PDB file of C-alpha atoms and ligand atoms in Angstrom:
ATOM      1  CA  UNK A   1      -6.461  10.360   6.771  1.00 95.00           C
ATOM      2  CA  UNK A   2      -3.405  12.334   5.831  1.00 98.00           C
ATOM      3  CA  UNK A   3      -0.545  10.761   3.857  1.00 98.00           C
ATOM      4  CA  UNK A   4       2.691  12.677   3.412  1.00 98.00           C
ATOM      5  CA  UNK A   5       5.123  11.252   0.850  1.00 98.00           C
ATOM      6  CA  UNK A   6       8.752  12.377   0.919  1.00 98.00           C
ATOM      7  CA  UNK A   7      10.468  11.652  -2.372  1.00 98.00           C
ATOM      8  CA  UNK A   8      12.994  12.922  -4.900  1.00 98.00           C
ATOM      9  CA  UNK A   9      10.380  12.313  -7.620  1.00 98.00           C
ATOM     10  CA  UNK A  10       7.104  13.962  -6.511  1.00 98.00           C
ATOM     11  CA  UNK A  11       5.771  14.238 -10.084  1.00 98.00           C
ATOM     12  CA  UNK A  12       6.002  10.458 -10.451  1.00 98.00           C
ATOM     13  CA  UNK A  13       3.799  10.005  -7.371  1.00 98.00           C
ATOM     14  CA  UNK A  14       1.382  12.807  -8.276  1.00 98.00           C
ATOM     15  CA  UNK A  15       0.830  11.341 -11.750  1.00 97.00           C
ATOM     16  CA  UNK A  16      -0.518   8.138 -10.217  1.00 98.00           C
ATOM     17  CA  UNK A  17      -2.317   9.626  -7.225  1.00 98.00           C
ATOM     18  CA  UNK A  18      -4.316  12.127  -9.312  1.00 97.00           C
ATOM     19  CA  UNK A  19      -6.064   9.387 -11.260  1.00 97.00           C
ATOM     20  CA  UNK A  20      -8.969   7.027 -10.709  1.00 96.00           C
ATOM     21  CA  UNK A  21     -10.452   6.238  -7.275  1.00 96.00           C
ATOM     22  CA  UNK A  22      -7.637   7.776  -5.195  1.00 97.00           C
ATOM     23  CA  UNK A  23      -7.646  10.951  -7.309  1.00 97.00           C
ATOM     24  CA  UNK A  24     -11.429  11.292  -6.880  1.00 97.00           C
ATOM     25  CA  UNK A  25     -11.212  10.658  -3.121  1.00 97.00           C
ATOM     26  CA  UNK A  26      -8.549  13.350  -2.796  1.00 97.00           C
ATOM     27  CA  UNK A  27     -10.611  15.870  -4.740  1.00 97.00           C
ATOM     28  CA  UNK A  28     -13.690  15.027  -2.664  1.00 97.00           C
ATOM     29  CA  UNK A  29     -11.715  15.569   0.560  1.00 97.00           C
ATOM     30  CA  UNK A  30     -11.913  11.996   1.910  1.00 96.00           C
ATOM     31  CA  UNK A  31      -8.175  11.684   1.794  1.00 96.00           C
ATOM     32  CA  UNK A  32      -5.284  14.126   1.824  1.00 97.00           C
ATOM     33  CA  UNK A  33      -2.062  13.099   0.092  1.00 98.00           C
ATOM     34  CA  UNK A  34       0.836  15.523  -0.278  1.00 98.00           C
ATOM     35  CA  UNK A  35       4.069  14.785  -2.106  1.00 98.00           C
ATOM     36  CA  UNK A  36       7.125  16.618  -0.766  1.00 98.00           C
ATOM     37  CA  UNK A  37      10.284  17.041  -2.794  1.00 98.00           C
ATOM     38  CA  UNK A  38      13.203  16.187  -0.488  1.00 98.00           C
ATOM     39  CA  UNK A  39      15.451  18.260  -2.762  1.00 98.00           C
ATOM     40  CA  UNK A  40      13.591  21.409  -1.602  1.00 98.00           C
ATOM     41  CA  UNK A  41      15.068  20.833   1.849  1.00 98.00           C
ATOM     42  CA  UNK A  42      18.754  20.608   0.985  1.00 98.00           C
ATOM     43  CA  UNK A  43      21.033  23.400   2.123  1.00 97.00           C
ATOM     44  CA  UNK A  44      23.538  22.570  -0.633  1.00 96.00           C
ATOM     45  CA  UNK A  45      23.857  25.373  -3.142  1.00 96.00           C
ATOM     46  CA  UNK A  46      23.833  22.876  -6.017  1.00 97.00           C
ATOM     47  CA  UNK A  47      20.701  21.229  -4.545  1.00 97.00           C
ATOM     48  CA  UNK A  48      22.581  17.995  -3.928  1.00 97.00           C
ATOM     49  CA  UNK A  49      20.859  15.404  -1.771  1.00 98.00           C
ATOM     50  CA  UNK A  50      23.234  12.432  -2.062  1.00 98.00           C
ATOM     51  CA  UNK A  51      26.896  11.588  -1.666  1.00 97.00           C
ATOM     52  CA  UNK A  52      29.319   8.672  -1.931  1.00 97.00           C
ATOM     53  CA  UNK A  53      29.110   5.969   0.750  1.00 97.00           C
ATOM     54  CA  UNK A  54      31.675   6.082   3.542  1.00 97.00           C
ATOM     55  CA  UNK A  55      33.851   2.999   3.291  1.00 97.00           C
ATOM     56  CA  UNK A  56      33.631   2.984  -0.502  1.00 97.00           C
ATOM     57  CA  UNK A  57      31.477   0.935  -2.778  1.00 95.00           C
ATOM     58  CA  UNK A  58      29.048   1.418  -5.599  1.00 93.00           C
ATOM     59  CA  UNK A  59      26.414   4.122  -5.984  1.00 96.00           C
ATOM     60  CA  UNK A  60      25.264   7.053  -3.896  1.00 97.00           C
ATOM     61  CA  UNK A  61      23.523   7.394  -0.539  1.00 98.00           C
ATOM     62  CA  UNK A  62      20.776   9.916   0.268  1.00 98.00           C
ATOM     63  CA  UNK A  63      22.033  12.364   2.875  1.00 98.00           C
ATOM     64  CA  UNK A  64      20.472  12.626   6.328  1.00 98.00           C
ATOM     65  CA  UNK A  65      19.998  16.394   6.529  1.00 98.00           C
ATOM     66  CA  UNK A  66      17.520  17.037   3.646  1.00 98.00           C
ATOM     67  CA  UNK A  67      15.419  14.038   4.723  1.00 98.00           C
ATOM     68  CA  UNK A  68      15.389  15.233   8.331  1.00 98.00           C
ATOM     69  CA  UNK A  69      14.528  18.828   7.418  1.00 98.00           C
ATOM     70  CA  UNK A  70      11.689  17.608   5.191  1.00 98.00           C
ATOM     71  CA  UNK A  71      10.307  15.392   7.994  1.00 98.00           C
ATOM     72  CA  UNK A  72      10.583  18.235  10.540  1.00 98.00           C
ATOM     73  CA  UNK A  73       8.725  20.662   8.245  1.00 98.00           C
ATOM     74  CA  UNK A  74       5.925  18.139   7.670  1.00 98.00           C
ATOM     75  CA  UNK A  75       5.656  17.347  11.407  1.00 98.00           C
ATOM     76  CA  UNK A  76       5.506  21.057  12.265  1.00 98.00           C
ATOM     77  CA  UNK A  77       2.430  21.461  10.062  1.00 97.00           C
ATOM     78  CA  UNK A  78       0.554  18.508  11.622  1.00 97.00           C
ATOM     79  CA  UNK A  79      -1.244  18.385  14.985  1.00 97.00           C
ATOM     80  CA  UNK A  80       0.700  15.262  15.988  1.00 96.00           C
ATOM     81  CA  UNK A  81       3.737  13.345  14.803  1.00 97.00           C
ATOM     82  CA  UNK A  82       2.827  11.119  11.815  1.00 98.00           C
ATOM     83  CA  UNK A  83       3.568   7.380  11.915  1.00 98.00           C
ATOM     84  CA  UNK A  84       6.781   7.331   9.898  1.00 99.00           C
ATOM     85  CA  UNK A  85       7.429   4.505   7.445  1.00 99.00           C
ATOM     86  CA  UNK A  86      10.568   3.911   5.409  1.00 98.00           C
ATOM     87  CA  UNK A  87       9.783   1.883   2.276  1.00 98.00           C
ATOM     88  CA  UNK A  88      12.609  -0.625   2.198  1.00 98.00           C
ATOM     89  CA  UNK A  89      13.324  -4.111   0.845  1.00 98.00           C
ATOM     90  CA  UNK A  90      14.552  -4.869   4.381  1.00 98.00           C
ATOM     91  CA  UNK A  91      11.170  -4.151   5.984  1.00 98.00           C
ATOM     92  CA  UNK A  92       8.323  -6.495   6.888  1.00 98.00           C
ATOM     93  CA  UNK A  93       6.287  -7.428   3.835  1.00 98.00           C
ATOM     94  CA  UNK A  94       3.073  -5.435   3.473  1.00 98.00           C
ATOM     95  CA  UNK A  95      -0.128  -7.392   4.160  1.00 97.00           C
ATOM     96  CA  UNK A  96      -3.812  -6.555   3.927  1.00 95.00           C
ATOM     97  CA  UNK A  97      -4.002  -6.717   7.722  1.00 95.00           C
ATOM     98  CA  UNK A  98      -1.191  -4.184   8.193  1.00 98.00           C
ATOM     99  CA  UNK A  99      -2.740  -1.908   5.553  1.00 97.00           C
ATOM    100  CA  UNK A 100      -6.046  -2.071   7.483  1.00 96.00           C
ATOM    101  CA  UNK A 101      -4.320  -1.127  10.749  1.00 97.00           C
ATOM    102  CA  UNK A 102      -2.490   1.760   9.077  1.00 98.00           C
ATOM    103  CA  UNK A 103      -5.747   3.042   7.537  1.00 97.00           C
ATOM    104  CA  UNK A 104      -7.007   3.728  11.071  1.00 96.00           C
ATOM    105  CA  UNK A 105      -4.127   6.102  11.913  1.00 97.00           C
ATOM    106  CA  UNK A 106      -4.596   9.860  11.452  1.00 97.00           C
ATOM    107  CA  UNK A 107      -1.381  10.502   9.505  1.00 98.00           C
ATOM    108  CA  UNK A 108       1.426   8.630   7.759  1.00 98.00           C
ATOM    109  CA  UNK A 109       4.802   9.931   6.602  1.00 98.00           C
ATOM    110  CA  UNK A 110       6.213   7.725   3.828  1.00 99.00           C
ATOM    111  CA  UNK A 111       9.915   8.042   3.080  1.00 98.00           C
ATOM    112  CA  UNK A 112      11.029   6.888  -0.368  1.00 98.00           C
ATOM    113  CA  UNK A 113      14.685   5.985  -0.676  1.00 98.00           C
ATOM    114  CA  UNK A 114      16.647   6.000  -3.910  1.00 96.00           C
ATOM    115  CA  UNK A 115      20.109   4.998  -5.161  1.00 95.00           C
ATOM    116  CA  UNK A 116      21.797   2.782  -2.515  1.00 96.00           C
ATOM    117  CA  UNK A 117      19.399   3.948   0.179  1.00 96.00           C
ATOM    118  CA  UNK A 118      19.374   6.538   2.979  1.00 98.00           C
ATOM    119  CA  UNK A 119      21.969   7.470   5.613  1.00 98.00           C
ATOM    120  CA  UNK A 120      21.211   5.165   8.556  1.00 98.00           C
ATOM    121  CA  UNK A 121      21.428   7.981  11.119  1.00 98.00           C
ATOM    122  CA  UNK A 122      18.281   9.725   9.924  1.00 98.00           C
ATOM    123  CA  UNK A 123      16.444   6.411   9.642  1.00 98.00           C
ATOM    124  CA  UNK A 124      17.350   5.689  13.277  1.00 98.00           C
ATOM    125  CA  UNK A 125      16.042   9.114  14.284  1.00 98.00           C
ATOM    126  CA  UNK A 126      12.679   9.324  12.514  1.00 98.00           C
ATOM    127  CA  UNK A 127      11.468   5.911  11.310  1.00 98.00           C
ATOM    128  CA  UNK A 128       8.839   3.954  13.274  1.00 98.00           C
ATOM    129  CA  UNK A 129       8.551   1.051  10.857  1.00 98.00           C
ATOM    130  CA  UNK A 130      10.129  -0.304   7.647  1.00 98.00           C
ATOM    131  CA  UNK A 131       7.784  -1.819   5.065  1.00 98.00           C
ATOM    132  CA  UNK A 132       8.693  -3.838   1.983  1.00 98.00           C
ATOM    133  CA  UNK A 133       6.348  -4.676  -0.883  1.00 98.00           C
ATOM    134  CA  UNK A 134       8.135  -7.957  -1.615  1.00 98.00           C
ATOM    135  CA  UNK A 135      11.439  -9.757  -1.638  1.00 98.00           C
ATOM    136  CA  UNK A 136      12.960  -8.009  -4.638  1.00 98.00           C
ATOM    137  CA  UNK A 137      14.793  -4.715  -5.074  1.00 98.00           C
ATOM    138  CA  UNK A 138      13.422  -1.723  -6.975  1.00 98.00           C
ATOM    139  CA  UNK A 139      15.290   1.427  -7.996  1.00 98.00           C
ATOM    140  CA  UNK A 140      13.339   3.610  -5.584  1.00 98.00           C
ATOM    141  CA  UNK A 141      10.692   3.746  -2.872  1.00 98.00           C
ATOM    142  CA  UNK A 142       8.147   5.591  -5.011  1.00 98.00           C
ATOM    143  CA  UNK A 143       6.358   2.535  -6.401  1.00 98.00           C
ATOM    144  CA  UNK A 144       6.240   0.903  -2.945  1.00 98.00           C
ATOM    145  CA  UNK A 145       4.888   4.167  -1.444  1.00 98.00           C
ATOM    146  CA  UNK A 146       2.202   4.252  -4.146  1.00 98.00           C
ATOM    147  CA  UNK A 147       1.308   0.622  -3.495  1.00 98.00           C
ATOM    148  CA  UNK A 148       1.061   1.283   0.242  1.00 98.00           C
ATOM    149  CA  UNK A 149      -0.965   4.478  -0.285  1.00 98.00           C
ATOM    150  CA  UNK A 150      -3.430   2.695  -2.562  1.00 98.00           C
ATOM    151  CA  UNK A 151      -3.838  -0.292  -0.246  1.00 98.00           C
ATOM    152  CA  UNK A 152      -4.380   1.952   2.798  1.00 98.00           C
ATOM    153  CA  UNK A 153      -6.482   4.651   1.139  1.00 97.00           C
ATOM    154  CA  UNK A 154      -9.136   2.310  -0.253  1.00 95.00           C
ATOM    155  CA  UNK A 155      -9.989   1.270   3.308  1.00 95.00           C
ATOM    156  CA  UNK A 156     -10.447   4.869   4.513  1.00 95.00           C
ATOM    157  CA  UNK A 157     -14.012   6.043   5.001  1.00 92.00           C
ATOM    158  CA  UNK A 158     -15.595   7.495   1.877  1.00 91.00           C
ATOM    159  CA  UNK A 159     -12.977   6.309  -0.611  1.00 92.00           C
ATOM    160  CA  UNK A 160     -15.014   3.252  -1.692  1.00 93.00           C
ATOM    161  CA  UNK A 161     -18.842   3.285  -1.592  1.00 88.00           C
ATOM    162  CA  UNK A 162     -18.932   1.148   1.587  1.00 86.00           C
ATOM    163  CA  UNK A 163     -16.813  -1.215   3.689  1.00 81.00           C
ATOM    164  CA  UNK A 164     -18.182  -4.350   1.998  1.00 80.00           C
ATOM    165  CA  UNK A 165     -16.417  -3.166  -1.183  1.00 77.00           C
ATOM    166  CA  UNK A 166     -13.101  -4.180   0.420  1.00 82.00           C
ATOM    167  CA  UNK A 167     -14.251  -6.579   3.155  1.00 83.00           C
ATOM    168  CA  UNK A 168     -15.432  -9.114   0.598  1.00 79.00           C
ATOM    169  CA  UNK A 169     -12.237  -8.988  -1.427  1.00 82.00           C
ATOM    170  CA  UNK A 170      -9.249 -11.314  -1.509  1.00 81.00           C
ATOM    171  CA  UNK A 171      -7.136 -11.419   1.660  1.00 85.00           C
ATOM    172  CA  UNK A 172      -9.518  -9.502   3.925  1.00 85.00           C
ATOM    173  CA  UNK A 173     -10.979 -12.623   5.542  1.00 88.00           C
ATOM    174  CA  UNK A 174      -7.891 -14.717   4.892  1.00 93.00           C
ATOM    175  CA  UNK A 175      -9.413 -16.198   1.719  1.00 95.00           C
ATOM    176  CA  UNK A 176      -9.268 -15.209  -1.956  1.00 95.00           C
ATOM    177  CA  UNK A 177     -12.360 -13.858  -3.673  1.00 94.00           C
ATOM    178  CA  UNK A 178     -14.777 -15.977  -5.733  1.00 95.00           C
ATOM    179  CA  UNK A 179     -14.776 -15.563  -9.569  1.00 96.00           C
ATOM    180  CA  UNK A 180     -16.632 -12.545 -10.979  1.00 96.00           C
ATOM    181  CA  UNK A 181     -18.700 -12.331 -14.185  1.00 98.00           C
ATOM    182  CA  UNK A 182     -20.455  -9.504 -16.030  1.00 97.00           C
ATOM    183  CA  UNK A 183     -22.480  -8.985 -19.209  1.00 96.00           C
ATOM    184  CA  UNK A 184     -22.902 -10.425 -21.771  1.00 98.00           C
ATOM    185  CA  UNK A 185     -24.432 -13.635 -20.424  1.00 97.00           C
ATOM    186  CA  UNK A 186     -22.909 -15.616 -23.287  1.00 98.00           C
ATOM    187  CA  UNK A 187     -19.374 -14.793 -24.498  1.00 98.00           C
ATOM    188  CA  UNK A 188     -17.487 -16.885 -27.070  1.00 98.00           C
ATOM    189  CA  UNK A 189     -19.935 -19.706 -26.366  1.00 98.00           C
ATOM    190  CA  UNK A 190     -19.267 -19.618 -22.592  1.00 98.00           C
ATOM    191  CA  UNK A 191     -22.083 -18.950 -20.160  1.00 98.00           C
ATOM    192  CA  UNK A 192     -21.947 -17.908 -16.524  1.00 98.00           C
ATOM    193  CA  UNK A 193     -22.793 -20.084 -13.481  1.00 98.00           C
ATOM    194  CA  UNK A 194     -26.589 -20.496 -13.429  1.00 98.00           C
ATOM    195  CA  UNK A 195     -26.909 -19.569  -9.751  1.00 98.00           C
ATOM    196  CA  UNK A 196     -25.672 -16.021 -10.436  1.00 98.00           C
ATOM    197  CA  UNK A 197     -28.649 -15.439 -12.754  1.00 98.00           C
ATOM    198  CA  UNK A 198     -31.170 -16.901 -10.297  1.00 97.00           C
ATOM    199  CA  UNK A 199     -31.711 -13.785  -8.172  1.00 97.00           C
ATOM    200  CA  UNK A 200     -31.657 -16.134  -5.124  1.00 98.00           C
ATOM    201  CA  UNK A 201     -29.355 -14.244  -2.776  1.00 98.00           C
ATOM    202  CA  UNK A 202     -28.856 -16.992  -0.191  1.00 98.00           C
ATOM    203  CA  UNK A 203     -27.839 -19.475  -2.872  1.00 98.00           C
ATOM    204  CA  UNK A 204     -25.578 -16.887  -4.481  1.00 98.00           C
ATOM    205  CA  UNK A 205     -23.863 -16.276  -1.117  1.00 97.00           C
ATOM    206  CA  UNK A 206     -23.432 -20.035  -0.596  1.00 98.00           C
ATOM    207  CA  UNK A 207     -21.954 -20.441  -4.086  1.00 98.00           C
ATOM    208  CA  UNK A 208     -19.565 -17.538  -3.496  1.00 97.00           C
ATOM    209  CA  UNK A 209     -18.379 -18.930  -0.161  1.00 96.00           C
ATOM    210  CA  UNK A 210     -17.759 -22.355  -1.686  1.00 97.00           C
ATOM    211  CA  UNK A 211     -15.922 -20.822  -4.664  1.00 97.00           C
ATOM    212  CA  UNK A 212     -13.850 -18.667  -2.350  1.00 96.00           C
ATOM    213  CA  UNK A 213     -12.674 -21.791  -0.511  1.00 97.00           C
ATOM    214  CA  UNK A 214     -12.067 -23.677  -3.766  1.00 98.00           C
ATOM    215  CA  UNK A 215     -10.059 -20.858  -5.358  1.00 97.00           C
ATOM    216  CA  UNK A 216      -7.952 -20.342  -2.221  1.00 97.00           C
ATOM    217  CA  UNK A 217      -7.201 -24.055  -1.909  1.00 98.00           C
ATOM    218  CA  UNK A 218      -6.223 -24.196  -5.576  1.00 98.00           C
ATOM    219  CA  UNK A 219      -4.201 -20.991  -5.908  1.00 98.00           C
ATOM    220  CA  UNK A 220      -2.846 -20.435  -2.380  1.00 97.00           C
ATOM    221  CA  UNK A 221      -2.714 -23.668  -0.382  1.00 98.00           C
ATOM    222  CA  UNK A 222      -0.673 -21.791   2.262  1.00 97.00           C
ATOM    223  CA  UNK A 223      -3.523 -19.327   2.903  1.00 96.00           C
ATOM    224  CA  UNK A 224      -6.068 -22.135   2.815  1.00 97.00           C
ATOM    225  CA  UNK A 225      -4.191 -24.107   5.480  1.00 97.00           C
ATOM    226  CA  UNK A 226      -3.852 -21.012   7.677  1.00 96.00           C
ATOM    227  CA  UNK A 227      -7.569 -20.281   7.262  1.00 95.00           C
ATOM    228  CA  UNK A 228      -8.556 -23.826   8.266  1.00 95.00           C
ATOM    229  CA  UNK A 229      -6.220 -23.721  11.237  1.00 95.00           C
ATOM    230  CA  UNK A 230      -7.760 -20.461  12.419  1.00 91.00           C
ATOM    231  CA  UNK A 231     -11.309 -21.762  11.875  1.00 91.00           C
ATOM    232  CA  UNK A 232     -10.558 -24.884  13.894  1.00 91.00           C
ATOM    233  CA  UNK A 233      -8.651 -23.187  16.699  1.00 88.00           C
ATOM    234  CA  UNK A 234     -10.529 -23.102  20.032  1.00 82.00           C
ATOM    235  CA  UNK A 235     -10.421 -19.216  20.032  1.00 71.00           C
TER     236      UNK A 235
HETATM  237  N1  SAM B 301      20.834  -0.902  -0.935  1.00 80.30           N
HETATM  238  C1  SAM B 301      19.525  -1.244  -0.470  1.00 80.30           C
HETATM  239  C2  SAM B 301      19.516  -2.655   0.103  1.00 80.30           C
HETATM  240  O1  SAM B 301      20.243  -3.497  -0.418  1.00 80.30           O
HETATM  241  O2  SAM B 301      18.735  -2.929   1.060  1.00 80.30           O
HETATM  242  C3  SAM B 301      18.501  -1.165  -1.609  1.00 80.30           C
HETATM  243  C4  SAM B 301      18.299   0.213  -2.095  1.00 80.30           C
HETATM  244  S1  SAM B 301      17.082   0.305  -3.359  1.00 80.30           S
HETATM  245  C5  SAM B 301      18.065   0.186  -4.820  1.00 80.30           C
HETATM  246  C6  SAM B 301      16.615   1.984  -3.360  1.00 80.30           C
HETATM  247  C7  SAM B 301      15.363   2.311  -2.576  1.00 80.30           C
HETATM  248  O3  SAM B 301      14.260   1.655  -3.179  1.00 80.30           O
HETATM  249  C8  SAM B 301      15.320   1.881  -1.140  1.00 80.30           C
HETATM  250  O4  SAM B 301      15.951   2.834  -0.324  1.00 80.30           O
HETATM  251  C9  SAM B 301      13.853   1.734  -0.863  1.00 80.30           C
HETATM  252  O5  SAM B 301      13.280   2.972  -0.477  1.00 80.30           O
HETATM  253  C10 SAM B 301      13.270   1.337  -2.215  1.00 80.30           C
HETATM  254  N2  SAM B 301      12.934  -0.094  -2.394  1.00 80.30           N
HETATM  255  C11 SAM B 301      13.546  -0.965  -3.211  1.00 80.30           C
HETATM  256  N3  SAM B 301      12.971  -2.170  -3.172  1.00 80.30           N
HETATM  257  C12 SAM B 301      11.954  -2.085  -2.306  1.00 80.30           C
HETATM  258  C13 SAM B 301      10.973  -3.004  -1.827  1.00 80.30           C
HETATM  259  N4  SAM B 301      10.945  -4.281  -2.225  1.00 80.30           N
HETATM  260  N5  SAM B 301      10.051  -2.551  -0.943  1.00 80.30           N
HETATM  261  C14 SAM B 301      10.080  -1.266  -0.507  1.00 80.30           C
HETATM  262  N6  SAM B 301      10.996  -0.351  -0.922  1.00 80.30           N
HETATM  263  C15 SAM B 301      11.909  -0.749  -1.799  1.00 80.30           C
END
């Protein structure tokens, strides 16, 4: 998969995306992520990319032309038009299911807004979908783009050791994950559930399923109710 991030702060994105699992996957060639500086596409001699909003009001608005020229240059270098996402507090909230669907696409173009946002005309022209990471407002789209990239990338082939690494995690099946324990066996006087030390895989699986239901019911009754409804629906 190819992810193209258009931002005014490419170093901020690179710093995160060069580290850990995503950084390793990029170096190993399982994933290609490129950060494009929208400022490189302005025709303004002072490299300006924003201006005051028409109609007055606070703050600045990112201009249409540099964003459009950046998008056109990225599209020209790809075999087909990337699915274009504007990270926006007005978008649909990101879910595990949407991240899974996006991970199956060949290429994504992620547009990060800043200041008061982006001139609506370029959004109307290039954006396929708006995605929010939650009902709150951040200063820019970079953190949301990083969140989206991480959530999508870890489900791309080769990034994690195998699909069960993400299929068994919270939200994939509609439930939260069971509690996890590691060495030492005794810490601060607390042991670990006996079944996990038994080596009996069927019993371990049963315990994990039961814990997964318990934890979901306790922490996210909304997810638990939706899960039960789906389980009991006639297909
Ligand atoms: N004026 C805009 C509004 O009220 O809808 C908010 C602009 S916000 C200060 C600046 C940029 O941050 C946005 O253009 C968007 O790219 C990004 N952003 C802020 N909060 C976000 C969120 N919850 N999810 C995704 N992107 C967000």
